[in-house]
């Protein structure tokens, strides 16, 4: 696969704060990933109705897996996604389902794509590019201070009884 070009969205993202952390029964987490994947042979087919179908499917599958789309940019020959994925779900599991379901949906709705030369039964190219979107040092410092204040409140509560 040729190299992927990273594109920075021009939309302003929400500033991260403590409320951007999610909770599971025994975990507080903030796991954001930037994922890029492409149609087979980098065909420039992600336009018009096909683009809309991919966007809808990405959002629907992401919701079903209890993940959250932060940013989605479908270009003619690649998809950029920033998504929060809980630590109990692997990236490969998430992407396998996302690419599988969206490929089936696109081929089902746009049957003429199967006739395209070299297409075969796969809409997406193999693999994907993934990187983590980390918190900055200031955010981590705020979290540590917040935790310290929470602990002090707990101790004060225990001693006031």
XYZ file of C-alpha atoms in Angstrom:
161
model
C 0.000 0.000 0.000
C 1.354 3.439 -0.828
C 1.838 6.003 1.904
C -1.208 7.654 3.433
C -1.470 11.410 3.599
C -2.748 12.747 6.920
C -5.238 15.588 6.676
C -5.991 17.898 9.562
C -9.630 18.919 9.741
C -10.378 22.616 9.623
C -13.255 22.261 12.076
C -12.518 23.193 15.671
C -12.541 20.218 18.007
C -13.925 20.362 21.507
C -11.344 21.167 24.147
C -10.605 18.144 26.291
C -11.464 18.319 29.965
C -12.341 15.861 32.692
C -15.808 15.370 31.233
C -14.241 13.883 28.080
C -13.313 10.779 30.092
C -15.748 7.880 29.897
C -16.546 5.356 32.628
C -16.905 1.599 32.628
C -17.595 -0.436 35.759
C -13.938 -0.466 36.859
C -12.260 1.869 34.385
C -12.076 5.563 33.619
C -10.784 5.989 30.098
C -10.038 8.387 27.271
C -8.830 6.454 24.218
C -8.991 8.383 20.958
C -7.602 6.994 17.723
C -6.998 8.539 14.312
C -7.707 5.836 11.738
C -7.249 6.083 7.965
C -8.301 3.476 5.402
C -8.810 3.418 1.643
C -10.965 1.726 -1.011
C -9.333 -1.103 -2.914
C -6.748 0.187 -5.414
C -7.305 3.715 -4.047
C -10.243 4.083 -6.433
C -11.732 7.563 -6.084
C -15.294 6.289 -5.537
C -16.143 7.811 -2.153
C -18.247 10.580 -3.629
C -21.951 11.453 -3.764
C -24.298 8.678 -2.618
C -21.441 6.254 -1.931
C -19.814 8.808 0.389
C -23.144 9.291 2.207
C -23.617 5.530 2.583
C -20.111 5.129 4.041
C -20.643 8.020 6.481
C -23.981 6.613 7.662
C -22.565 3.126 8.085
C -19.475 4.336 9.979
C -21.636 6.324 12.386
C -24.193 3.512 12.857
C -21.601 0.766 13.442
C -19.630 3.013 15.777
C -22.738 3.645 17.898
C -23.588 -0.072 17.956
C -20.116 -0.860 19.313
C -20.499 1.802 22.060
C -17.807 3.975 20.520
C -18.035 7.663 19.618
C -17.104 9.447 16.389
C -15.204 12.637 17.192
C -14.431 13.584 13.581
C -15.205 11.905 10.260
C -13.815 13.020 6.914
C -14.683 10.903 3.876
C -12.616 11.971 0.877
C -12.799 10.609 -2.653
C -10.065 8.007 -2.040
C -9.702 7.677 1.738
C -11.505 7.915 5.057
C -10.135 9.739 8.105
C -11.802 8.988 11.424
C -11.089 10.172 14.940
C -12.970 7.866 17.263
C -13.151 7.039 20.961
C -12.934 3.283 21.438
C -13.303 1.777 24.925
C -10.298 -0.215 26.166
C -12.331 -3.448 26.228
C -12.652 -3.329 22.396
C -9.597 -3.875 20.216
C -8.907 -1.586 17.261
C -8.651 -4.588 14.935
C -12.061 -5.867 16.076
C -13.560 -2.402 15.575
C -12.037 -1.968 12.107
C -12.902 -5.503 10.990
C -16.553 -4.938 11.739
C -16.568 -1.383 10.363
C -14.918 -2.257 7.056
C -16.886 -5.498 6.704
C -20.325 -4.000 7.328
C -19.689 -0.852 5.279
C -18.309 -2.884 2.359
C -21.398 -5.107 2.355
C -23.656 -2.055 2.542
C -21.913 -0.260 -0.332
C -21.862 -3.338 -2.583
C -25.530 -4.003 -1.766
C -26.634 -0.472 -2.602
C -24.305 0.110 -5.571
C -24.211 -3.224 -7.391
C -22.393 -1.791 -10.406
C -19.227 -1.457 -8.292
C -18.794 -5.250 -8.312
C -18.418 -5.107 -12.097
C -15.445 -2.748 -11.902
C -12.187 -4.226 -13.151
C -10.044 -5.841 -10.392
C -12.707 -5.186 -7.721
C -13.405 -8.763 -6.611
C -15.490 -9.115 -3.448
C -13.625 -6.532 -1.371
C -14.564 -2.863 -1.295
C -11.753 -1.769 1.050
C -8.020 -2.307 0.669
C -6.396 -4.560 3.245
C -5.180 -2.880 6.402
C -5.483 0.605 7.830
C -3.344 3.261 9.489
C -3.948 4.017 13.174
C -2.422 6.418 15.656
C -3.444 7.509 19.117
C -4.597 11.027 19.837
C -3.045 11.727 23.216
C -3.690 14.150 26.005
C -1.214 16.938 26.458
C 0.899 17.414 29.582
C -1.342 20.154 30.964
C -4.410 17.931 30.724
C -2.656 15.136 32.602
C -1.499 17.615 35.263
C -5.106 18.838 35.707
C -6.288 15.238 36.059
C -3.694 14.480 38.738
C -4.689 17.643 40.668
C -8.382 16.778 40.292
C -7.700 13.298 41.671
C -5.837 14.818 44.619
C -8.803 17.079 45.435
C -11.197 14.134 45.155
C -9.117 12.161 47.642
C -9.028 15.096 50.081
C -12.828 15.374 49.883
C -13.184 11.661 50.597
C -10.939 11.922 53.664
C -12.789 14.981 54.956
C -16.075 13.119 54.510
C -14.759 10.082 56.419
C -13.503 12.169 59.328
C -16.637 14.303 59.562
C -18.817 11.284 60.421
